[in-house]
């Protein structure tokens, strides 16, 4: 996990693989060999989808309509429409989760799928071609902000930064939906359907008895505007996502799935969403059953349908929509609107276009699943995502010729299950850290150190027996899905059980400083290891996918130079004193509340957002800006007197004109080639006023050979990058100085509110000398004439 290489992500997500000639026929409608369905207007591919959908919906009975409002949509045999399963997962590879109803099965020709580092999703269309899928709607990606380090599902997200999360969402969605397929030839058609979740401000699962089903998140309009909502806005406006999932929780008293302002006014009205909205599973039932938000089940049905939700993951709509109509709480037109959105997606997927073998993706073969190309991509992603956190005295990389024996210790050292995280399918060829190291060193002694990751059983004494006499010790510790997962948040930030004791004792007994590797999704307070001179290097690998063990070994022995950066702040244990239910982003010094994420947090940190070391070192130089003043002055504003101006008042034209190119020269000053993430931050000269301490406004990756330099071009968009939210949620830009920073280098720019553009201002300045010259000439002539006459 790292700040994303977006071109790699688009490539990964666009590779939707598998299946030669299917052993089972994939389900589809409108078979050209069927004379009955051939006559239906909804089967005529030359007609617009809207017209086809209208025809289909008009043919359905009320009972048939209701049967389509749930994730396991029933077949309609009389119209030749097969059943459809809306629920499939693909967080970092086509996934299968036991004991739940899903559209994907691994019980046929295809038994596995490539497992990439969290969080990336691929390999879907071909599973359908093989007849092992009843749906192609994948409920991924998770783009909630990783606000609290204890959140069990933070591991599914790209981190805590709204910009990174938004760009990730766009790349993920465009890749998986097929925007890049053959140069974008699909148009409105879909390779598969992505679904951005969980809308919105969802980042608590089950903490100290408070669960996501009943949690009422108290969120300010200010925090919604500049933290929680931007990733979803990007997902819809720029990514063109075809699906959105509304979350379980309430926001300021209103269930997300019953919030008209959120689903219809904001997503569809303001952002132009054109797709379907599904509930999280059983989120409709809990509105009545657990939240007590309504008086009877039919009210819950009415609230979600009128709010703009289309699909119920569950059976509540199937069970209560009929009675809601009888009680006149729901209009049939609300159902028809939902069905229009649902069948539009199925038609965009090509499921009503006849035999899928004759469609654009019909020739995708099973030789592509677990192919060497995709395994190489999994390895590349794992390499680039691993973060080096400590490397005292350049302990790493280890010299291959000098290391003849290793002691590998830890509960995560030989666990392939830990590698893949959650929402994963069976991996093709997982390589554990132990197995990866064995490819470099034949003489390896291994001990788990703990019976399980929770490390309740103290096996330290046994583990210490293999330390003596070895050239180097590698400890592979951290978390797994028993410690952090959906429906389970952490209550501590330290390593579980006796892990810290094990690490400390092994490190003190070793012949030389040890290497500590952490597999975990959320951050851990390892201050003890950071400060322990017996621990020479620390590596964070996240949950690196099936190639993670090989990638780790390559980094430890110098065949790859680490370049990953932390996408989350690593907090100390004392942050756990703050209730996880406190959703405030901004600090409140008077009460001692420190705020959340690097943008606002004012407390101590174990490691900062964006931190990451390399085996080489890089230097930066800002090239001169084309202008150091940004004029935002299209019209007068009452807010100017207050020192800020509303982004909405500026308008699109002015915002586009104010864009500013930023170029930085980066040089690799070391002796090793490397890939480097260049992070551009901005901060205001005058802090306070509930503005971010700093925020990321651009990033890019560059490959540099030893001694090589390159110029990296980024773009500053003042209306987007220099704006923050007022208390009412209005995005504004403050007048005054800002500092752009990359590494230890800064460049200052100034935002000016003026009625004049810079060119006009320059023209006015030029007029003044002309007036003075004219005045002097006039005075001279006048004096001369007076003397003369």
Short mmCIF file of C-alpha atoms in Angstrom, two decimals, residues 201-684:
data_model
loop_
_atom_site.label_atom_id
_atom_site.label_comp_id
_atom_site.label_asym_id
_atom_site.label_seq_id
_atom_site.Cartn_x
_atom_site.Cartn_y
_atom_site.Cartn_z
CA UNK A 201 -18.85 9.15 6.45
CA UNK A 202 -18.65 5.47 7.29
CA UNK A 203 -15.58 4.46 9.29
CA UNK A 204 -16.75 2.60 12.38
CA UNK A 205 -17.73 -1.07 12.41
CA UNK A 206 -17.86 -2.36 15.96
CA UNK A 207 -16.02 -0.49 18.69
CA UNK A 208 -16.64 -1.11 22.37
CA UNK A 209 -20.18 -2.29 21.76
CA UNK A 210 -21.12 0.50 19.34
CA UNK A 211 -21.81 -0.99 15.92
CA UNK A 212 -22.25 0.41 12.44
CA UNK A 213 -25.91 -0.54 12.31
CA UNK A 214 -26.98 1.87 15.03
CA UNK A 215 -24.17 4.43 14.96
CA UNK A 216 -25.35 7.99 14.41
CA UNK A 217 -22.34 9.92 13.09
CA UNK A 218 -22.38 13.57 14.12
CA UNK A 219 -20.62 15.19 11.18
CA UNK A 220 -20.29 18.90 10.48
CA UNK A 221 -21.10 20.34 7.07
CA UNK A 222 -17.52 21.60 7.05
CA UNK A 223 -15.99 18.14 7.45
CA UNK A 224 -18.42 16.61 4.97
CA UNK A 225 -17.46 19.17 2.35
CA UNK A 226 -13.67 18.93 2.44
CA UNK A 227 -13.00 15.44 3.83
CA UNK A 228 -15.77 12.84 3.61
CA UNK A 229 -17.51 13.76 0.33
CA UNK A 230 -14.72 14.65 -2.17
CA UNK A 231 -13.76 11.02 -2.97
CA UNK A 232 -17.37 10.19 -3.85
CA UNK A 233 -17.71 13.33 -5.94
CA UNK A 234 -14.57 12.36 -7.89
CA UNK A 235 -15.80 8.78 -8.24
CA UNK A 236 -19.04 9.99 -9.81
CA UNK A 237 -18.01 13.07 -11.79
CA UNK A 238 -14.60 11.93 -13.06
CA UNK A 239 -14.71 8.16 -12.68
CA UNK A 240 -18.28 7.83 -14.04
CA UNK A 241 -19.02 5.04 -11.60
CA UNK A 242 -22.10 3.02 -12.50
CA UNK A 243 -22.88 2.10 -8.89
CA UNK A 244 -22.90 3.66 -5.43
CA UNK A 245 -23.57 1.92 -2.10
CA UNK A 246 -25.23 3.83 0.71
CA UNK A 247 -23.85 3.05 4.16
CA UNK A 248 -25.44 1.54 7.27
CA UNK A 249 -24.88 4.45 9.59
CA UNK A 250 -26.90 7.56 10.13
CA UNK A 251 -25.52 11.05 9.53
CA UNK A 252 -26.86 13.60 11.98
CA UNK A 253 -29.88 11.43 12.67
CA UNK A 254 -30.79 10.42 9.09
CA UNK A 255 -29.98 6.93 7.71
CA UNK A 256 -27.76 7.27 4.64
CA UNK A 257 -30.01 5.03 2.55
CA UNK A 258 -33.07 7.14 3.43
CA UNK A 259 -31.44 10.53 2.83
CA UNK A 260 -32.97 12.27 -0.19
CA UNK A 261 -30.48 15.15 0.06
CA UNK A 262 -27.58 12.73 -0.11
CA UNK A 263 -28.76 10.27 -2.77
CA UNK A 264 -30.94 12.34 -5.08
CA UNK A 265 -30.06 15.96 -4.49
CA UNK A 266 -26.29 15.58 -4.12
CA UNK A 267 -25.25 12.41 -5.98
CA UNK A 268 -27.73 12.58 -8.84
CA UNK A 269 -28.60 16.28 -8.89
CA UNK A 270 -25.31 18.08 -8.16
CA UNK A 271 -22.80 15.46 -9.31
CA UNK A 272 -24.77 13.99 -12.23
CA UNK A 273 -24.73 10.37 -11.10
CA UNK A 274 -26.14 8.05 -13.75
CA UNK A 275 -26.25 4.57 -12.29
CA UNK A 276 -27.85 2.47 -9.58
CA UNK A 277 -27.73 2.94 -5.81
CA UNK A 278 -27.68 -0.16 -3.63
CA UNK A 279 -27.98 -0.46 0.11
CA UNK A 280 -25.32 -2.17 2.14
CA UNK A 281 -26.60 -5.59 3.10
CA UNK A 282 -29.67 -5.41 5.34
CA UNK A 283 -29.26 -1.64 5.66
CA UNK A 284 -32.96 -1.19 4.84
CA UNK A 285 -34.14 -3.58 7.51
CA UNK A 286 -32.09 -1.92 10.26
CA UNK A 287 -33.81 1.41 9.64
CA UNK A 288 -36.84 -0.11 11.35
CA UNK A 289 -35.47 -3.12 13.23
CA UNK A 290 -32.44 -1.56 14.93
CA UNK A 291 -32.40 2.19 14.44
CA UNK A 292 -36.08 2.67 15.15
CA UNK A 293 -36.11 5.50 12.65
CA UNK A 294 -39.59 4.62 11.34
CA UNK A 295 -42.80 3.21 12.83
CA UNK A 296 -43.25 0.18 10.58
CA UNK A 297 -41.38 -1.78 7.89
CA UNK A 298 -43.35 -0.22 5.06
CA UNK A 299 -42.12 3.21 6.14
CA UNK A 300 -38.51 2.05 5.74
CA UNK A 301 -39.33 0.83 2.22
CA UNK A 302 -41.00 4.12 1.39
CA UNK A 303 -38.15 6.21 2.79
CA UNK A 304 -35.38 4.49 0.83
CA UNK A 305 -37.26 4.38 -2.47
CA UNK A 306 -38.30 8.02 -2.31
CA UNK A 307 -34.76 8.98 -1.25
CA UNK A 308 -33.45 7.50 -4.49
CA UNK A 309 -32.15 4.06 -3.52
CA UNK A 310 -32.75 1.39 -6.19
CA UNK A 311 -31.61 -1.97 -4.82
CA UNK A 312 -31.86 -3.71 -1.46
CA UNK A 313 -29.05 -6.05 -0.54
CA UNK A 314 -31.36 -8.22 1.51
CA UNK A 315 -35.03 -9.14 1.32
CA UNK A 316 -36.81 -6.23 2.94
CA UNK A 317 -38.02 -4.70 -0.30
CA UNK A 318 -39.16 -8.09 -1.54
CA UNK A 319 -41.09 -8.68 1.67
CA UNK A 320 -42.65 -5.26 2.27
CA UNK A 321 -42.88 -3.32 -1.00
CA UNK A 322 -46.22 -4.91 -1.89
CA UNK A 323 -47.80 -3.95 1.43
CA UNK A 324 -46.22 -0.48 1.19
CA UNK A 325 -48.06 0.01 -2.10
CA UNK A 326 -51.32 -1.24 -0.58
CA UNK A 327 -50.90 1.27 2.26
CA UNK A 328 -50.20 3.98 -0.33
CA UNK A 329 -46.78 4.70 1.14
CA UNK A 330 -45.01 3.85 -2.13
CA UNK A 331 -45.99 4.70 -5.70
CA UNK A 332 -45.41 2.26 -8.54
CA UNK A 333 -43.57 5.08 -10.30
CA UNK A 334 -40.87 4.92 -7.59
CA UNK A 335 -40.41 1.23 -8.34
CA UNK A 336 -40.30 1.88 -12.08
CA UNK A 337 -37.59 4.50 -11.57
CA UNK A 338 -35.51 2.02 -9.58
CA UNK A 339 -36.00 -0.69 -12.20
CA UNK A 340 -34.99 1.72 -14.95
CA UNK A 341 -31.69 2.33 -13.20
CA UNK A 342 -31.14 -1.39 -12.53
CA UNK A 343 -31.96 -2.73 -15.99
CA UNK A 344 -29.95 0.08 -17.59
CA UNK A 345 -26.84 -1.29 -15.89
CA UNK A 346 -27.57 -4.85 -16.98
CA UNK A 347 -28.05 -3.65 -20.55
CA UNK A 348 -24.82 -1.60 -20.43
CA UNK A 349 -23.10 -4.83 -19.37
CA UNK A 350 -24.38 -6.45 -22.57
CA UNK A 351 -26.61 -8.95 -20.79
CA UNK A 352 -29.52 -8.22 -23.14
CA UNK A 353 -27.46 -8.29 -26.33
CA UNK A 354 -27.59 -11.99 -27.07
CA UNK A 355 -24.79 -14.54 -26.88
CA UNK A 356 -21.88 -13.00 -24.91
CA UNK A 357 -19.37 -14.98 -26.96
CA UNK A 358 -20.16 -12.57 -29.81
CA UNK A 359 -19.71 -9.46 -27.63
CA UNK A 360 -16.49 -7.39 -27.22
CA UNK A 361 -15.21 -9.51 -24.29
CA UNK A 362 -16.40 -12.88 -25.54
CA UNK A 363 -12.96 -14.16 -26.53
CA UNK A 364 -11.23 -13.61 -23.19
CA UNK A 365 -9.58 -16.93 -22.40
CA UNK A 366 -8.80 -18.90 -19.26
CA UNK A 367 -5.13 -18.92 -20.24
CA UNK A 368 -5.07 -15.33 -19.02
CA UNK A 369 -6.07 -16.07 -15.45
CA UNK A 370 -3.00 -16.46 -13.24
CA UNK A 371 -0.90 -15.76 -16.35
CA UNK A 372 2.72 -14.75 -15.96
CA UNK A 373 1.87 -11.21 -17.07
CA UNK A 374 -0.60 -10.76 -14.26
CA UNK A 375 1.60 -12.45 -11.68
CA UNK A 376 4.33 -10.00 -12.71
CA UNK A 377 1.91 -7.13 -12.18
CA UNK A 378 1.05 -8.43 -8.73
CA UNK A 379 4.77 -8.54 -7.93
CA UNK A 380 5.36 -5.02 -9.28
CA UNK A 381 2.50 -3.63 -7.23
CA UNK A 382 3.77 -5.37 -4.10
CA UNK A 383 7.30 -4.03 -4.62
CA UNK A 384 6.09 -0.48 -5.10
CA UNK A 385 3.76 -0.55 -2.12
CA UNK A 386 6.18 -1.70 0.58
CA UNK A 387 7.43 1.10 2.85
CA UNK A 388 10.83 1.27 4.54
CA UNK A 389 10.32 2.97 7.92
CA UNK A 390 13.75 2.63 9.54
CA UNK A 391 17.22 1.75 8.26
CA UNK A 392 19.86 2.64 10.83
CA UNK A 393 23.45 2.52 9.64
CA UNK A 394 22.19 1.29 6.27
CA UNK A 395 21.56 -2.22 7.59
CA UNK A 396 19.56 -2.91 4.46
CA UNK A 397 20.00 -4.12 1.85
CA UNK A 398 21.73 -7.26 3.05
CA UNK A 399 24.75 -8.43 1.05
CA UNK A 400 23.86 -11.67 -0.69
CA UNK A 401 27.44 -12.91 -0.55
CA UNK A 402 27.78 -12.30 3.19
CA UNK A 403 24.52 -13.78 4.51
CA UNK A 404 24.69 -17.56 4.68
CA UNK A 405 22.14 -18.16 7.45
CA UNK A 406 18.92 -16.54 8.62
CA UNK A 407 16.59 -16.88 11.57
CA UNK A 408 13.04 -16.06 10.49
CA UNK A 409 10.63 -15.61 13.38
CA UNK A 410 7.03 -14.49 13.69
CA UNK A 411 3.39 -15.57 13.30
CA UNK A 412 3.10 -13.85 9.90
CA UNK A 413 6.32 -15.25 8.47
CA UNK A 414 4.73 -18.27 6.80
CA UNK A 415 1.05 -17.33 6.49
CA UNK A 416 -0.28 -17.06 2.95
CA UNK A 417 -3.71 -16.20 4.36
CA UNK A 418 -2.38 -13.03 6.01
CA UNK A 419 -0.86 -11.86 2.71
CA UNK A 420 -4.17 -11.42 0.90
CA UNK A 421 -6.16 -9.49 3.51
CA UNK A 422 -9.94 -9.49 3.25
CA UNK A 423 -12.42 -9.77 0.37
CA UNK A 424 -10.02 -11.99 -1.55
CA UNK A 425 -10.39 -14.99 -3.79
CA UNK A 426 -8.12 -18.03 -3.72
CA UNK A 427 -4.68 -16.78 -4.90
CA UNK A 428 -2.83 -18.36 -7.82
CA UNK A 429 0.60 -18.95 -6.29
CA UNK A 430 1.12 -17.27 -2.92
CA UNK A 431 4.68 -16.75 -1.68
CA UNK A 432 5.05 -16.13 2.06
CA UNK A 433 7.91 -14.03 3.49
CA UNK A 434 9.63 -17.22 4.64
CA UNK A 435 9.38 -18.76 1.19
CA UNK A 436 10.63 -15.55 -0.42
CA UNK A 437 13.70 -15.46 1.85
CA UNK A 438 14.38 -19.14 1.19
CA UNK A 439 15.00 -18.27 -2.45
CA UNK A 440 17.99 -16.18 -1.30
CA UNK A 441 19.32 -18.16 1.68
CA UNK A 442 19.20 -21.92 1.92
CA UNK A 443 20.18 -22.18 5.57
CA UNK A 444 17.10 -20.76 7.32
CA UNK A 445 15.79 -21.59 10.76
CA UNK A 446 12.12 -20.74 11.27
CA UNK A 447 9.94 -20.42 14.35
CA UNK A 448 6.48 -18.75 14.55
CA UNK A 449 7.29 -17.19 17.93
CA UNK A 450 3.58 -17.21 18.77
CA UNK A 451 0.96 -19.86 18.13
CA UNK A 452 -1.27 -17.24 16.50
CA UNK A 453 -1.11 -13.53 15.64
CA UNK A 454 -2.85 -12.61 18.90
CA UNK A 455 0.28 -14.04 20.55
CA UNK A 456 -1.45 -15.08 23.75
CA UNK A 457 0.91 -18.06 24.01
CA UNK A 458 4.44 -16.99 24.90
CA UNK A 459 6.88 -19.06 22.84
CA UNK A 460 9.75 -16.58 23.15
CA UNK A 461 12.13 -18.96 24.87
CA UNK A 462 11.72 -21.54 22.11
CA UNK A 463 12.18 -18.92 19.39
CA UNK A 464 15.37 -17.61 20.98
CA UNK A 465 17.05 -20.98 20.50
CA UNK A 466 17.32 -20.43 16.72
CA UNK A 467 18.83 -16.94 16.99
CA UNK A 468 22.31 -17.82 18.17
CA UNK A 469 24.83 -18.42 15.42
CA UNK A 470 22.79 -17.01 12.53
CA UNK A 471 24.04 -14.17 10.37
CA UNK A 472 20.81 -12.19 10.53
CA UNK A 473 17.36 -12.26 12.16
CA UNK A 474 14.13 -11.27 10.39
CA UNK A 475 10.99 -10.88 12.51
CA UNK A 476 7.66 -10.94 10.66
CA UNK A 477 4.98 -9.62 12.98
CA UNK A 478 1.85 -7.46 12.82
CA UNK A 479 -1.87 -8.11 12.51
CA UNK A 480 -4.26 -10.27 10.52
CA UNK A 481 -8.01 -10.60 10.02
CA UNK A 482 -8.50 -11.83 13.59
CA UNK A 483 -7.30 -8.43 14.78
CA UNK A 484 -8.78 -6.04 12.20
CA UNK A 485 -11.62 -6.77 9.83
CA UNK A 486 -15.18 -5.91 8.88
CA UNK A 487 -17.36 -5.84 12.00
CA UNK A 488 -14.28 -5.71 14.25
CA UNK A 489 -12.41 -2.51 15.15
CA UNK A 490 -9.34 -2.47 17.34
CA UNK A 491 -9.28 -0.96 20.82
CA UNK A 492 -5.46 -0.70 20.94
CA UNK A 493 -2.76 0.45 18.55
CA UNK A 494 0.04 -1.69 19.98
CA UNK A 495 1.10 -5.10 18.72
CA UNK A 496 -1.19 -7.89 19.97
CA UNK A 497 -0.42 -10.01 23.01
CA UNK A 498 3.23 -10.84 23.63
CA UNK A 499 4.47 -9.69 20.20
CA UNK A 500 6.36 -6.68 21.57
CA UNK A 501 8.02 -8.81 24.24
CA UNK A 502 9.03 -11.36 21.60
CA UNK A 503 10.52 -8.69 19.32
CA UNK A 504 12.43 -6.97 22.12
CA UNK A 505 13.92 -10.14 23.58
CA UNK A 506 14.91 -11.56 20.20
CA UNK A 507 16.49 -8.24 19.21
CA UNK A 508 18.53 -8.06 22.41
CA UNK A 509 19.75 -11.64 21.99
CA UNK A 510 20.74 -11.37 18.31
CA UNK A 511 24.34 -10.94 17.17
CA UNK A 512 23.50 -7.74 15.27
CA UNK A 513 20.49 -5.43 14.83
CA UNK A 514 17.44 -7.28 13.55
CA UNK A 515 14.99 -6.57 10.73
CA UNK A 516 11.34 -6.10 11.72
CA UNK A 517 8.68 -6.66 9.05
CA UNK A 518 5.06 -5.70 9.75
CA UNK A 519 2.07 -7.15 7.89
CA UNK A 520 -0.99 -5.12 8.82
CA UNK A 521 -3.60 -2.89 7.22
CA UNK A 522 -3.94 -0.31 9.97
CA UNK A 523 -1.04 1.46 11.70
CA UNK A 524 0.62 0.16 14.84
CA UNK A 525 2.39 2.10 17.60
CA UNK A 526 5.90 0.67 17.34
CA UNK A 527 7.64 3.53 19.13
CA UNK A 528 9.55 0.90 21.09
CA UNK A 529 11.04 -0.51 17.87
CA UNK A 530 11.67 2.88 16.34
CA UNK A 531 13.83 3.79 19.36
CA UNK A 532 15.47 0.40 19.92
CA UNK A 533 19.06 0.35 18.63
CA UNK A 534 18.86 -3.45 18.46
CA UNK A 535 16.23 -3.12 15.73
CA UNK A 536 18.09 -1.81 12.71
CA UNK A 537 15.38 -1.78 10.05
CA UNK A 538 11.58 -1.69 9.97
CA UNK A 539 9.50 -2.51 6.89
CA UNK A 540 5.74 -2.11 6.52
CA UNK A 541 4.19 -4.29 3.82
CA UNK A 542 0.46 -3.81 4.43
CA UNK A 543 -1.30 -6.91 3.10
CA UNK A 544 0.84 -7.23 -0.06
CA UNK A 545 -1.03 -9.91 -2.00
CA UNK A 546 0.18 -13.25 -3.22
CA UNK A 547 3.60 -11.98 -4.40
CA UNK A 548 4.26 -10.14 -1.14
CA UNK A 549 6.79 -12.62 0.21
CA UNK A 550 8.90 -12.44 -2.93
CA UNK A 551 8.72 -8.63 -2.99
CA UNK A 552 9.85 -8.42 0.63
CA UNK A 553 12.80 -10.72 0.00
CA UNK A 554 13.84 -8.69 -3.05
CA UNK A 555 13.82 -5.51 -0.97
CA UNK A 556 15.70 -7.07 1.96
CA UNK A 557 18.44 -8.32 -0.38
CA UNK A 558 18.56 -5.22 -2.59
CA UNK A 559 17.07 -6.48 -5.83
CA UNK A 560 14.46 -3.76 -5.46
CA UNK A 561 14.87 -0.30 -3.98
CA UNK A 562 11.86 0.53 -1.76
CA UNK A 563 9.97 3.68 -2.65
CA UNK A 564 6.59 3.34 -0.96
CA UNK A 565 5.09 6.13 1.17
CA UNK A 566 2.67 5.85 4.07
CA UNK A 567 -0.93 6.65 3.05
CA UNK A 568 -1.90 7.04 6.72
CA UNK A 569 -0.57 8.69 9.85
CA UNK A 570 0.84 6.29 12.45
CA UNK A 571 -0.40 7.47 15.83
CA UNK A 572 0.77 6.68 19.36
CA UNK A 573 -1.27 4.45 21.64
CA UNK A 574 -2.60 7.40 23.65
CA UNK A 575 -4.85 8.35 20.71
CA UNK A 576 -7.09 5.51 21.90
CA UNK A 577 -8.22 7.78 24.74
CA UNK A 578 -10.30 9.61 22.13
CA UNK A 579 -13.65 7.93 21.40
CA UNK A 580 -13.75 6.42 17.95
CA UNK A 581 -17.23 7.89 17.64
CA UNK A 582 -15.87 11.46 17.57
CA UNK A 583 -16.08 12.30 13.86
CA UNK A 584 -14.51 15.75 14.06
CA UNK A 585 -11.59 16.30 11.73
CA UNK A 586 -10.54 19.65 13.11
CA UNK A 587 -8.78 20.05 16.46
CA UNK A 588 -10.25 21.78 19.48
CA UNK A 589 -7.31 22.93 21.61
CA UNK A 590 -9.50 24.15 24.47
CA UNK A 591 -10.70 20.59 25.12
CA UNK A 592 -7.46 18.86 24.21
CA UNK A 593 -8.95 17.25 21.10
CA UNK A 594 -6.03 16.92 18.62
CA UNK A 595 -7.94 16.49 15.34
CA UNK A 596 -7.60 13.66 12.80
CA UNK A 597 -5.29 12.83 9.88
CA UNK A 598 -2.18 14.71 8.87
CA UNK A 599 -4.28 17.64 7.60
CA UNK A 600 -5.50 18.59 11.09
CA UNK A 601 -3.89 16.38 13.74
CA UNK A 602 -1.78 18.34 16.25
CA UNK A 603 -0.50 15.54 18.47
CA UNK A 604 2.59 13.36 18.49
CA UNK A 605 3.15 10.93 15.62
CA UNK A 606 5.02 7.66 15.32
CA UNK A 607 5.36 8.17 11.54
CA UNK A 608 3.89 10.88 9.34
CA UNK A 609 1.62 10.55 6.35
CA UNK A 610 3.79 10.35 3.23
CA UNK A 611 6.83 9.06 5.11
CA UNK A 612 9.05 6.45 3.51
CA UNK A 613 12.77 5.80 3.14
CA UNK A 614 14.85 4.53 0.24
CA UNK A 615 18.26 2.93 -0.27
CA UNK A 616 19.21 6.09 -2.11
CA UNK A 617 18.51 9.76 -1.38
CA UNK A 618 16.82 12.40 -3.47
CA UNK A 619 17.07 16.18 -3.67
CA UNK A 620 14.54 18.69 -5.00
CA UNK A 621 14.62 22.07 -6.65
CA UNK A 622 11.59 24.18 -7.54
CA UNK A 623 11.99 25.75 -10.97
CA UNK A 624 10.78 29.38 -11.16
CA UNK A 625 7.00 29.64 -11.32
CA UNK A 626 5.48 31.34 -14.35
CA UNK A 627 3.81 33.64 -11.86
CA UNK A 628 3.92 33.92 -8.10
CA UNK A 629 0.58 35.69 -7.75
CA UNK A 630 -2.82 34.16 -8.43
CA UNK A 631 -5.53 36.71 -9.19
CA UNK A 632 -9.05 35.57 -8.37
CA UNK A 633 -11.12 38.58 -9.30
CA UNK A 634 -13.98 37.91 -11.66
CA UNK A 635 -16.54 39.82 -9.63
CA UNK A 636 -17.05 41.60 -6.37
CA UNK A 637 -18.01 39.59 -3.32
CA UNK A 638 -19.22 40.35 0.17
CA UNK A 639 -16.75 37.74 1.40
CA UNK A 640 -13.68 39.64 0.15
CA UNK A 641 -13.87 41.94 3.15
CA UNK A 642 -13.60 38.82 5.31
CA UNK A 643 -10.42 37.71 3.56
CA UNK A 644 -11.82 34.82 1.56
CA UNK A 645 -13.85 34.16 -1.53
CA UNK A 646 -16.34 31.43 -2.40
CA UNK A 647 -15.25 28.96 -5.07
CA UNK A 648 -18.80 28.83 -6.42
CA UNK A 649 -18.72 32.61 -7.00
CA UNK A 650 -15.54 32.40 -9.05
CA UNK A 651 -17.02 30.21 -11.71
CA UNK A 652 -15.48 27.56 -13.94
CA UNK A 653 -13.85 29.98 -16.39
CA UNK A 654 -11.86 31.87 -13.76
CA UNK A 655 -10.88 28.68 -11.97
CA UNK A 656 -9.54 27.22 -15.21
CA UNK A 657 -7.61 30.39 -16.02
CA UNK A 658 -6.00 30.41 -12.59
CA UNK A 659 -4.30 27.03 -13.03
CA UNK A 660 -0.58 27.17 -12.42
CA UNK A 661 2.10 24.77 -13.68
CA UNK A 662 4.60 23.68 -11.02
CA UNK A 663 7.87 22.07 -12.09
CA UNK A 664 10.35 20.48 -9.73
CA UNK A 665 13.73 19.04 -10.55
CA UNK A 666 14.39 15.75 -8.76
CA UNK A 667 17.82 14.14 -8.56
CA UNK A 668 18.85 10.70 -7.38
CA UNK A 669 22.01 11.42 -5.40
CA UNK A 670 22.69 7.84 -4.35
CA UNK A 671 24.31 4.78 -5.84
CA UNK A 672 21.15 2.77 -6.55
CA UNK A 673 18.38 3.17 -9.12
CA UNK A 674 14.95 3.82 -7.65
CA UNK A 675 11.33 4.76 -8.15
CA UNK A 676 10.43 7.87 -6.18
CA UNK A 677 7.05 9.36 -5.26
CA UNK A 678 7.12 13.16 -5.50
CA UNK A 679 4.55 14.70 -3.13
CA UNK A 680 3.46 18.33 -3.49
CA UNK A 681 1.91 19.85 -0.36
CA UNK A 682 0.46 23.29 0.23
CA UNK A 683 0.13 25.21 3.49
CA UNK A 684 -1.03 28.69 4.36
#
